[in-house]
Amino acid sequence: MYTDKTVAYYTLGCRLNFAESSTLAYRLQQMGFTRVKTGGSDLVVVNTCAVTEQATAKCRQQIRKLIRENPGAFVMVTGCYAQIDPQALISQVEGIDLIVGTEYKGEDITSYLGDLSKNSEPKVISTRFQEIHTFHASCSADDRTRHFLKVQDGCDYFCTYCTIPMARGRSRNPHIADLVASAGNVAQHGGKEIVLTGVNIGDFGRSTGEDFFSLCRALDDVEGIERYRIGSIEPNLLTDELLHWIANESKRFAPHFHIPLQAGSDEVLRLMRRRYDTALFRRKIELVRQLLPDAFIGVDVMAGMRGETPELFEQSYSFLDSLPVSQLHPFTYSERTGTRALEIKPIVPMPERHERTARLVELSERKLRDFYASQLGSSRRVIWEEVTAGRKGRQQPMHGFTENYIRIETECNPALFNTCQTLTLDGSIGESTQGLVIKIR
Ligand code: SF4
């Protein structure tokens, strides 16, 4: 049907969005579309994000740019921003033909393309977030080595600062058997690593009566997969049972944890309506360190939340400074329409928010360097990733990650692409275009 047609994509936001775009790209390719970077394309697809004010501004900017670069193209916009505020997109960006909400983001999205002739008015295919029920399966296949497998979608937590439940609906998931089949498929295609991704993956099982621990144990038996990484998991859902199993029994789950804290002050956690306190968080981190001393622990933290007085921020900073974690992922609080945080006072001035974020970034850099230093000389298993030749065909160094998420750099050897190697981290800590690395000879 679309054999002579071209499509240009743009995805913003989280790993989940990239997995979903990758799956959509595969479907459109099956329908005959040829993917192009941009410029003169017949179809433009933008998968949007709405997690912060900056993210929505960037979406509008990118859509306008793609419309300029692809005059006459049929423009389809989907993703969280499309679900949360289609009218804002229509009123602020001219030239959009189709806006598709979360409920329709999956299988049948292509049935709205027609013959790609532009609509006089933007068409909106969407529902209220309360009516989002469908789980659309996705698994990214852009990278030969690492695949992002969507295991869960939506969230029932409604933290006061967050719009994601309004963008993605209630917590839901497929059956364990479906995900085991998807992992098997990745193994068949030579994939080595799978990252379990979703919105609140620890809440897996909500719509099938299963649970996250059972999912992990079932996936652990899939032959051909070298390792799994657990994407972001809420601290109250990272059970002791799961940690003991990963440390003592699992064959394939990596010692790598990404755990959102958001604030290191119980008062601020209460204002956020998070489901744990700093005591629980510290206990979890200490249990990980006790069971898996060399595990990589990344922690999400927000700066400048409504109600976060300078004293409460200092409390948060000292708590984070005292935690034996590997890296922080700091971001600045931004007001989101329709969230209860808007009722909270006092409001932290934006320059103050940015200053706090900058201090957390500095703290994170120190922790990451200390963690890398602690791994020098250790024996680790690296999966080498494919590299494309650099500018003027100059050979780029090769990179790979260890099981505990250390980025390793060495001289390029295409024979090692997408293979696993056990080696001793004899080398030096350095910087690469992608961040901190251990350079080995
Ligand atoms: S757990 Fe909270 S912050 Fe995370 S997606 Fe759900 S509502 Fe948002």
CSV table of C-alpha atoms and ligand atoms in Angstrom, one decimal:
chain,number,residue,atom,x,y,z
A,1,MET,CA,0.0,0.0,0.0
A,2,TYR,CA,2.8,2.5,0.9
A,3,THR,CA,5.6,0.9,-1.1
A,4,ASP,CA,6.9,4.1,-2.6
A,5,LYS,CA,6.4,6.2,0.4
A,6,THR,CA,8.9,7.6,2.9
A,7,VAL,CA,8.6,8.3,6.6
A,8,ALA,CA,10.7,10.4,9.0
A,9,TYR,CA,10.4,9.8,12.8
A,10,TYR,CA,11.3,11.8,15.8
A,11,THR,CA,11.0,10.5,19.4
A,12,LEU,CA,11.3,12.5,22.6
A,13,GLY,CA,11.3,11.3,26.2
A,14,CYS,CA,11.9,7.9,27.9
A,15,ARG,CA,13.0,4.5,26.9
A,16,LEU,CA,9.3,3.4,26.7
A,17,ASN,CA,8.7,6.0,24.0
A,18,PHE,CA,11.7,4.8,22.1
A,19,ALA,CA,10.6,1.1,22.4
A,20,GLU,CA,7.1,2.2,21.1
A,21,SER,CA,8.5,4.2,18.2
A,22,SER,CA,10.8,1.3,17.3
A,23,THR,CA,7.8,-1.0,17.2
A,24,LEU,CA,5.7,1.5,15.1
A,25,ALA,CA,8.7,1.9,12.7
A,26,TYR,CA,8.8,-1.9,12.2
A,27,ARG,CA,5.0,-1.9,11.4
A,28,LEU,CA,5.3,1.0,8.9
A,29,GLN,CA,8.2,-0.7,7.3
A,30,GLN,CA,6.1,-3.9,6.9
A,31,MET,CA,3.5,-1.7,5.2
A,32,GLY,CA,6.2,-0.6,2.7
A,33,PHE,CA,7.4,2.7,4.1
A,34,THR,CA,11.1,3.6,3.7
A,35,ARG,CA,12.6,5.4,6.6
A,36,VAL,CA,14.5,8.6,5.9
A,37,LYS,CA,16.3,11.0,8.2
A,38,THR,CA,14.2,14.0,7.2
A,39,GLY,CA,13.7,16.2,4.2
A,40,GLY,CA,11.0,15.6,1.5
A,41,SER,CA,9.3,12.7,3.4
A,42,ASP,CA,5.6,11.7,2.8
A,43,LEU,CA,4.9,11.0,6.4
A,44,VAL,CA,6.2,12.5,9.6
A,45,VAL,CA,5.7,10.8,12.9
A,46,VAL,CA,6.5,12.5,16.2
A,47,ASN,CA,6.3,10.5,19.5
A,48,THR,CA,6.0,13.2,22.2
A,49,CYS,CA,6.8,13.6,25.9
A,50,ALA,CA,5.1,15.7,28.5
A,51,VAL,CA,7.1,15.0,31.7
A,52,THR,CA,8.2,18.7,32.0
A,53,GLU,CA,7.4,22.1,30.6
A,54,GLN,CA,10.7,22.0,28.7
A,55,ALA,CA,9.8,18.7,27.2
A,56,THR,CA,6.5,20.0,25.7
A,57,ALA,CA,8.2,23.1,24.4
A,58,LYS,CA,10.9,20.9,22.7
A,59,CYS,CA,8.1,18.8,21.2
A,60,ARG,CA,6.4,21.9,19.6
A,61,GLN,CA,9.8,23.1,18.3
A,62,GLN,CA,10.7,19.7,16.8
A,63,ILE,CA,7.3,19.3,15.1
A,64,ARG,CA,7.5,22.8,13.5
A,65,LYS,CA,11.1,22.0,12.3
A,66,LEU,CA,9.9,18.7,10.7
A,67,ILE,CA,7.0,20.4,9.1
A,68,ARG,CA,9.4,23.0,7.5
A,69,GLU,CA,11.8,20.3,6.4
A,70,ASN,CA,9.0,18.1,4.9
A,71,PRO,CA,6.6,20.4,3.1
A,72,GLY,CA,3.3,18.6,2.2
A,73,ALA,CA,4.0,15.6,4.4
A,74,PHE,CA,1.2,14.0,6.4
A,75,VAL,CA,2.0,14.9,10.0
A,76,MET,CA,1.1,12.5,12.8
A,77,VAL,CA,1.7,13.3,16.5
A,78,THR,CA,1.3,10.7,19.3
A,79,GLY,CA,2.8,10.2,22.7
A,80,CYS,CA,2.1,11.7,26.2
A,81,TYR,CA,1.8,15.3,25.1
A,82,ALA,CA,-0.7,14.3,22.4
A,83,GLN,CA,-2.8,12.5,25.0
A,84,ILE,CA,-2.6,15.2,27.7
A,85,ASP,CA,-3.1,18.4,25.7
A,86,PRO,CA,-4.0,17.9,22.0
A,87,GLN,CA,-5.7,21.4,21.9
A,88,ALA,CA,-2.4,23.0,22.9
A,89,LEU,CA,-0.7,21.3,20.1
A,90,ILE,CA,-3.4,22.3,17.6
A,91,SER,CA,-3.5,25.9,18.7
A,92,GLN,CA,0.3,26.3,18.9
A,93,VAL,CA,1.6,24.3,15.9
A,94,GLU,CA,0.2,24.7,12.4
A,95,GLY,CA,0.3,21.8,9.9
A,96,ILE,CA,-0.5,18.8,12.1
A,97,ASP,CA,-2.9,16.3,10.4
A,98,LEU,CA,-3.5,13.6,13.0
A,99,ILE,CA,-3.2,13.5,16.8
A,100,VAL,CA,-3.3,10.0,18.3
A,101,GLY,CA,-3.9,9.4,22.0
A,102,THR,CA,-2.4,6.6,24.2
A,103,GLU,CA,-5.4,4.2,23.8
A,104,TYR,CA,-4.9,4.1,20.0
A,105,LYS,CA,-1.1,4.3,19.9
A,106,GLY,CA,-0.6,0.6,19.1
A,107,GLU,CA,-1.7,-1.9,16.5
A,108,ASP,CA,-4.3,0.0,14.5
A,109,ILE,CA,-2.5,3.3,14.5
A,110,THR,CA,-1.8,2.9,10.8
A,111,SER,CA,-5.4,2.7,9.8
A,112,TYR,CA,-5.7,6.4,10.3
A,113,LEU,CA,-3.2,7.4,7.6
A,114,GLY,CA,-5.5,7.0,4.6
A,115,ASP,CA,-3.7,8.1,1.3
A,116,LEU,CA,-1.5,10.5,3.3
A,117,SER,CA,-3.3,13.5,1.8
A,118,LYS,CA,-3.3,16.4,4.4
A,119,ASN,CA,-6.4,17.1,6.5
A,120,SER,CA,-8.0,20.6,6.4
A,121,GLU,CA,-8.3,20.3,10.2
A,122,PRO,CA,-6.2,18.2,12.6
A,123,LYS,CA,-8.0,15.0,13.4
A,124,VAL,CA,-7.8,13.9,17.1
A,125,ILE,CA,-8.2,10.1,17.9
A,126,SER,CA,-8.1,9.9,21.6
A,127,THR,CA,-10.0,9.1,24.9
A,128,ARG,CA,-10.1,10.5,28.5
A,129,PHE,CA,-7.2,9.0,30.4
A,130,GLN,CA,-9.7,7.1,32.6
A,131,GLU,CA,-10.6,5.1,29.4
A,132,ILE,CA,-7.1,4.0,28.5
A,133,HIS,CA,-7.2,0.2,29.0
A,134,THR,CA,-5.2,-1.4,26.2
A,135,PHE,CA,-1.6,-2.6,26.6
A,136,HIS,CA,0.3,-2.1,23.4
A,137,ALA,CA,3.2,-4.5,23.3
A,138,SER,CA,6.6,-3.0,22.3
A,139,CYS,CA,10.2,-4.1,22.0
A,140,SER,CA,12.9,-1.8,20.5
A,141,ALA,CA,15.1,-3.4,17.9
A,142,ASP,CA,17.3,-0.4,16.9
A,143,ASP,CA,20.4,-1.7,18.6
A,144,ARG,CA,21.8,-5.2,17.9
A,145,THR,CA,23.0,-5.6,21.4
A,146,ARG,CA,20.4,-4.0,23.8
A,147,HIS,CA,16.7,-4.3,23.5
A,148,PHE,CA,14.1,-2.4,25.5
A,149,LEU,CA,11.2,-4.7,26.3
A,150,LYS,CA,8.0,-3.0,27.5
A,151,VAL,CA,6.6,-5.1,30.3
A,152,GLN,CA,4.1,-2.7,31.9
A,153,ASP,CA,2.3,0.6,31.1
A,154,GLY,CA,0.4,3.3,33.1
A,155,CYS,CA,0.5,4.1,36.8
A,156,ASP,CA,-2.0,4.1,39.7
A,157,TYR,CA,0.3,6.1,42.1
A,158,PHE,CA,-0.7,9.8,41.2
A,159,CYS,CA,2.4,11.4,42.9
A,160,THR,CA,1.4,15.0,43.3
A,161,TYR,CA,4.0,16.5,40.8
A,162,CYS,CA,3.4,13.9,38.0
A,163,THR,CA,1.3,13.9,34.9
A,164,ILE,CA,2.2,10.4,33.7
A,165,PRO,CA,-1.0,8.7,35.0
A,166,MET,CA,-2.9,11.3,32.9
A,167,ALA,CA,-0.8,10.5,29.9
A,168,ARG,CA,-0.6,6.8,30.1
A,169,GLY,CA,-3.6,5.7,32.0
A,170,ARG,CA,-3.9,3.0,34.8
A,171,SER,CA,-1.3,0.3,35.5
A,172,ARG,CA,-1.6,-2.6,33.1
A,173,ASN,CA,0.5,-5.4,31.6
A,174,PRO,CA,0.5,-8.4,29.3
A,175,HIS,CA,0.9,-12.0,30.6
A,176,ILE,CA,4.3,-13.4,31.6
A,177,ALA,CA,4.0,-16.0,28.8
A,178,ASP,CA,3.8,-13.2,26.2
A,179,LEU,CA,6.9,-11.5,27.5
A,180,VAL,CA,8.9,-14.8,27.7
A,181,ALA,CA,8.0,-15.3,24.0
A,182,SER,CA,9.2,-11.7,23.2
A,183,ALA,CA,12.5,-12.4,25.1
A,184,GLY,CA,12.9,-15.6,23.1
A,185,ASN,CA,12.4,-13.7,19.9
A,186,VAL,CA,15.2,-11.2,20.9
A,187,ALA,CA,17.5,-14.2,21.6
A,188,GLN,CA,16.7,-15.7,18.2
A,189,HIS,CA,17.7,-12.4,16.6
A,190,GLY,CA,21.0,-12.4,18.4
A,191,GLY,CA,20.1,-9.8,21.0
A,192,LYS,CA,22.3,-10.2,24.2
A,193,GLU,CA,20.7,-7.8,26.6
A,194,ILE,CA,17.2,-6.9,27.5
A,195,VAL,CA,16.2,-3.8,29.6
A,196,LEU,CA,12.8,-4.3,31.2
A,197,THR,CA,11.0,-1.0,30.7
A,198,GLY,CA,7.6,0.5,31.6
A,199,VAL,CA,6.1,3.3,33.8
A,200,ASN,CA,5.9,1.5,37.1
A,201,ILE,CA,7.3,-1.9,36.3
A,202,GLY,CA,7.4,-3.1,39.9
A,203,ASP,CA,3.6,-2.9,39.7
A,204,PHE,CA,3.6,-5.6,37.0
A,205,GLY,CA,0.7,-8.0,37.4
A,206,ARG,CA,-1.9,-5.4,38.2
A,207,SER,CA,-4.1,-6.5,35.2
A,208,THR,CA,-3.3,-10.2,35.1
A,209,GLY,CA,-3.0,-11.2,38.7
A,210,GLU,CA,0.7,-12.1,38.2
A,211,ASP,CA,3.7,-10.4,39.9
A,212,PHE,CA,7.0,-8.8,39.0
A,213,PHE,CA,9.1,-11.5,40.9
A,214,SER,CA,7.5,-14.3,38.9
A,215,LEU,CA,8.1,-12.4,35.7
A,216,CYS,CA,11.8,-12.1,36.5
A,217,ARG,CA,12.1,-15.8,37.3
A,218,ALA,CA,10.4,-16.8,34.1
A,219,LEU,CA,12.6,-14.5,32.0
A,220,ASP,CA,15.7,-15.8,33.7
A,221,ASP,CA,15.2,-19.2,32.0
A,222,VAL,CA,15.2,-17.8,28.4
A,223,GLU,CA,18.3,-19.3,26.7
A,224,GLY,CA,20.4,-17.0,24.6
A,225,ILE,CA,19.9,-13.8,26.6
A,226,GLU,CA,23.2,-12.8,28.3
A,227,ARG,CA,21.6,-10.5,30.8
A,228,TYR,CA,18.6,-8.4,31.9
A,229,ARG,CA,18.6,-5.0,33.4
A,230,ILE,CA,15.6,-3.8,35.5
A,231,GLY,CA,14.6,-0.3,34.3
A,232,SER,CA,13.5,2.1,36.9
A,233,ILE,CA,11.7,0.5,39.9
A,234,GLU,CA,10.0,2.1,42.8
A,235,PRO,CA,11.8,1.5,46.1
A,236,ASN,CA,8.7,0.1,47.8
A,237,LEU,CA,8.4,-2.4,45.0
A,238,LEU,CA,12.0,-3.6,44.9
A,239,THR,CA,11.3,-6.4,47.3
A,240,ASP,CA,13.9,-8.0,49.6
A,241,GLU,CA,12.9,-11.4,48.1
A,242,LEU,CA,13.8,-10.2,44.6
A,243,LEU,CA,17.1,-8.8,45.8
A,244,HIS,CA,18.1,-12.0,47.5
A,245,TRP,CA,17.1,-14.0,44.4
A,246,ILE,CA,19.2,-11.7,42.1
A,247,ALA,CA,22.2,-12.0,44.4
A,248,ASN,CA,22.0,-15.7,45.1
A,249,GLU,CA,20.0,-17.6,42.4
A,250,SER,CA,19.5,-15.6,39.2
A,251,LYS,CA,21.5,-16.6,36.1
A,252,ARG,CA,20.9,-13.5,34.1
A,253,PHE,CA,19.7,-10.5,36.1
A,254,ALA,CA,22.4,-7.8,36.3
A,255,PRO,CA,23.5,-6.1,39.5
A,256,HIS,CA,22.2,-2.8,38.3
A,257,PHE,CA,19.4,-0.8,39.9
A,258,HIS,CA,17.7,2.4,39.0
A,259,ILE,CA,15.6,3.6,41.9
A,260,PRO,CA,13.6,6.9,42.0
A,261,LEU,CA,14.0,8.6,45.4
A,262,GLN,CA,12.9,12.1,44.3
A,263,ALA,CA,13.7,13.7,47.6
A,264,GLY,CA,15.9,12.9,50.6
A,265,SER,CA,13.5,14.6,53.1
A,266,ASP,CA,10.5,12.9,54.6
A,267,GLU,CA,8.6,16.1,54.7
A,268,VAL,CA,9.1,16.6,50.9
A,269,LEU,CA,8.3,12.9,50.2
A,270,ARG,CA,5.0,13.5,52.1
A,271,LEU,CA,4.2,16.5,49.9
A,272,MET,CA,5.0,14.4,46.8
A,273,ARG,CA,2.7,11.5,48.2
A,274,ARG,CA,5.5,9.0,47.6
A,275,ARG,CA,5.0,5.6,49.1
A,276,TYR,CA,8.1,5.3,51.3
A,277,ASP,CA,10.2,7.3,53.6
A,278,THR,CA,14.0,7.9,53.8
A,279,ALA,CA,14.4,5.1,56.3
A,280,LEU,CA,12.9,2.5,53.9
A,281,PHE,CA,15.0,3.9,51.1
A,282,ARG,CA,18.3,3.8,53.1
A,283,ARG,CA,17.4,0.2,54.2
A,284,LYS,CA,16.9,-0.9,50.6
A,285,ILE,CA,20.2,0.7,49.4
A,286,GLU,CA,22.1,-0.9,52.3
A,287,LEU,CA,20.6,-4.3,51.5
A,288,VAL,CA,21.7,-4.0,47.9
A,289,ARG,CA,25.2,-3.1,49.0
A,290,GLN,CA,25.2,-6.0,51.5
A,291,LEU,CA,24.0,-8.6,48.9
A,292,LEU,CA,25.7,-7.1,45.8
A,293,PRO,CA,28.6,-4.9,46.9
A,294,ASP,CA,29.6,-3.9,43.4
A,295,ALA,CA,26.1,-3.2,42.1
A,296,PHE,CA,25.5,0.0,40.1
A,297,ILE,CA,22.8,2.0,41.9
A,298,GLY,CA,21.3,5.0,40.1
A,299,VAL,CA,18.9,7.3,41.9
A,300,ASP,CA,16.4,9.8,40.5
A,301,VAL,CA,16.1,13.0,42.5
A,302,MET,CA,14.1,16.1,41.9
A,303,ALA,CA,15.2,19.6,42.9
A,304,GLY,CA,12.9,22.5,43.7
A,305,MET,CA,9.6,20.7,44.4
A,306,ARG,CA,6.9,23.0,45.8
A,307,GLY,CA,7.3,23.2,49.6
A,308,GLU,CA,11.0,22.3,49.5
A,309,THR,CA,12.4,25.0,51.7
A,310,PRO,CA,16.2,25.7,51.7
A,311,GLU,CA,16.4,23.7,55.0
A,312,LEU,CA,14.5,20.7,53.5
A,313,PHE,CA,16.8,20.8,50.5
A,314,GLU,CA,19.9,20.7,52.7
A,315,GLN,CA,18.4,17.7,54.5
A,316,SER,CA,17.8,16.0,51.1
A,317,TYR,CA,21.4,16.9,50.0
A,318,SER,CA,23.0,15.4,53.1
A,319,PHE,CA,20.9,12.3,52.9
A,320,LEU,CA,22.0,11.7,49.3
A,321,ASP,CA,25.6,12.5,50.1
A,322,SER,CA,25.5,9.8,52.9
A,323,LEU,CA,24.1,7.1,50.6
A,324,PRO,CA,26.5,4.5,49.0
A,325,VAL,CA,25.0,5.0,45.5
A,326,SER,CA,26.8,5.1,42.1
A,327,GLN,CA,25.1,8.0,40.4
A,328,LEU,CA,22.2,10.5,40.7
A,329,HIS,CA,19.8,11.5,37.9
A,330,PRO,CA,18.9,15.0,39.1
A,331,PHE,CA,16.1,17.0,37.3
A,332,THR,CA,14.4,20.3,38.1
A,333,TYR,CA,10.8,20.4,39.3
A,334,SER,CA,8.4,22.0,36.8
A,335,GLU,CA,4.8,22.8,37.2
A,336,ARG,CA,2.4,20.4,35.4
A,337,THR,CA,-1.2,21.3,34.6
A,338,GLY,CA,-3.7,19.2,36.5
A,339,THR,CA,-1.3,18.1,39.3
A,340,ARG,CA,-2.0,18.5,43.0
A,341,ALA,CA,1.4,19.9,43.6
A,342,LEU,CA,0.1,23.2,42.2
A,343,GLU,CA,-1.8,23.7,45.5
A,344,ILE,CA,1.5,23.4,47.6
A,345,LYS,CA,3.4,26.4,49.0
A,346,PRO,CA,5.9,27.9,49.1
A,347,ILE,CA,7.0,28.0,45.4
A,348,VAL,CA,10.8,27.7,44.9
A,349,PRO,CA,12.0,30.4,42.5
A,350,MET,CA,13.3,28.9,39.2
A,351,PRO,CA,16.9,30.2,39.6
A,352,GLU,CA,17.0,28.6,43.0
A,353,ARG,CA,15.7,25.3,41.5
A,354,HIS,CA,18.4,25.3,38.9
A,355,GLU,CA,21.1,26.0,41.5
A,356,ARG,CA,19.9,23.0,43.6
A,357,THR,CA,19.9,20.8,40.5
A,358,ALA,CA,23.5,22.0,39.7
A,359,ARG,CA,24.7,21.0,43.2
A,360,LEU,CA,23.1,17.5,42.7
A,361,VAL,CA,24.8,17.1,39.4
A,362,GLU,CA,28.1,17.9,41.0
A,363,LEU,CA,27.5,15.4,43.8
A,364,SER,CA,26.5,12.8,41.2
A,365,GLU,CA,29.8,13.3,39.2
A,366,ARG,CA,31.8,12.8,42.4
A,367,LYS,CA,29.9,9.6,43.3
A,368,LEU,CA,30.2,8.2,39.8
A,369,ARG,CA,33.9,8.8,39.6
A,370,ASP,CA,34.3,7.1,43.1
A,371,PHE,CA,32.3,4.2,41.9
A,372,TYR,CA,34.4,3.8,38.7
A,373,ALA,CA,37.6,4.0,40.8
A,374,SER,CA,36.3,1.3,43.1
A,375,GLN,CA,35.9,-1.0,40.1
A,376,LEU,CA,39.4,-0.6,38.7
A,377,GLY,CA,41.3,-4.0,38.7
A,378,SER,CA,38.1,-6.0,39.1
A,379,SER,CA,37.1,-8.8,36.7
A,380,ARG,CA,33.9,-8.0,34.7
A,381,ARG,CA,31.8,-9.3,31.8
A,382,VAL,CA,31.5,-6.7,29.0
A,383,ILE,CA,29.2,-6.8,26.0
A,384,TRP,CA,30.8,-4.9,23.1
A,385,GLU,CA,28.6,-2.7,21.1
A,386,GLU,CA,28.7,-2.0,17.4
A,387,VAL,CA,30.3,1.2,16.3
A,388,THR,CA,29.9,3.0,13.0
A,389,ALA,CA,32.9,4.7,11.4
A,390,GLY,CA,33.3,8.4,12.5
A,391,ARG,CA,33.7,11.5,10.3
A,392,LYS,CA,35.9,11.0,7.3
A,393,GLY,CA,35.7,7.2,8.0
A,394,ARG,CA,38.0,7.7,11.1
A,395,GLN,CA,37.8,4.6,13.3
A,396,GLN,CA,36.1,5.3,16.6
A,397,PRO,CA,36.9,3.4,19.8
A,398,MET,CA,34.7,0.6,20.8
A,399,HIS,CA,32.4,0.7,23.9
A,400,GLY,CA,30.6,-1.8,26.0
A,401,PHE,CA,29.0,-2.1,29.4
A,402,THR,CA,29.9,-4.4,32.2
A,403,GLU,CA,27.1,-6.2,34.1
A,404,ASN,CA,27.3,-3.5,36.8
A,405,TYR,CA,26.9,-0.7,34.2
A,406,ILE,CA,30.5,0.5,33.9
A,407,ARG,CA,31.2,1.9,30.4
A,408,ILE,CA,34.4,0.4,29.0
A,409,GLU,CA,36.3,1.9,26.0
A,410,THR,CA,39.0,0.1,24.0
A,411,GLU,CA,40.4,0.0,20.5
A,412,CYS,CA,37.8,-1.0,17.9
A,413,ASN,CA,37.7,-4.7,16.9
A,414,PRO,CA,34.6,-5.4,14.7
A,415,ALA,CA,35.0,-9.1,15.4
A,416,LEU,CA,34.0,-8.4,18.9
A,417,PHE,CA,30.8,-6.5,18.1
A,418,ASN,CA,27.8,-7.8,20.1
A,419,THR,CA,29.9,-10.5,21.9
A,420,CYS,CA,30.6,-10.9,25.6
A,421,GLN,CA,34.1,-10.9,27.1
A,422,THR,CA,35.3,-11.4,30.6
A,423,LEU,CA,38.2,-9.1,31.4
A,424,THR,CA,40.0,-7.3,34.2
A,425,LEU,CA,39.4,-3.6,34.3
A,426,ASP,CA,43.1,-2.7,34.0
A,427,GLY,CA,43.0,0.8,32.7
A,428,SER,CA,42.3,4.4,33.6
A,429,ILE,CA,39.2,6.5,34.1
A,430,GLY,CA,38.6,9.0,31.4
A,431,GLU,CA,36.0,10.9,29.4
A,432,SER,CA,34.3,9.9,26.1
A,433,THR,CA,31.7,11.5,24.0
A,434,GLN,CA,29.2,9.4,25.9
A,435,GLY,CA,30.4,10.2,29.4
A,436,LEU,CA,32.8,8.6,31.9
A,437,VAL,CA,34.6,5.5,30.8
A,438,ILE,CA,37.3,3.1,31.9
A,439,LYS,CA,39.8,3.0,29.1
A,440,ILE,CA,41.5,-0.4,28.8
A,441,ARG,CA,44.4,-1.3,26.5
B,1,SF4,S1,5.1,6.4,40.4
B,1,SF4,FE1,4.6,8.6,40.6
B,1,SF4,S2,6.3,9.6,39.5
B,1,SF4,FE2,6.2,7.5,38.8
B,1,SF4,S3,4.9,7.5,37.0
B,1,SF4,FE3,3.7,7.0,38.8
B,1,SF4,S4,2.8,8.9,39.4
B,1,SF4,FE4,4.5,9.4,38.1
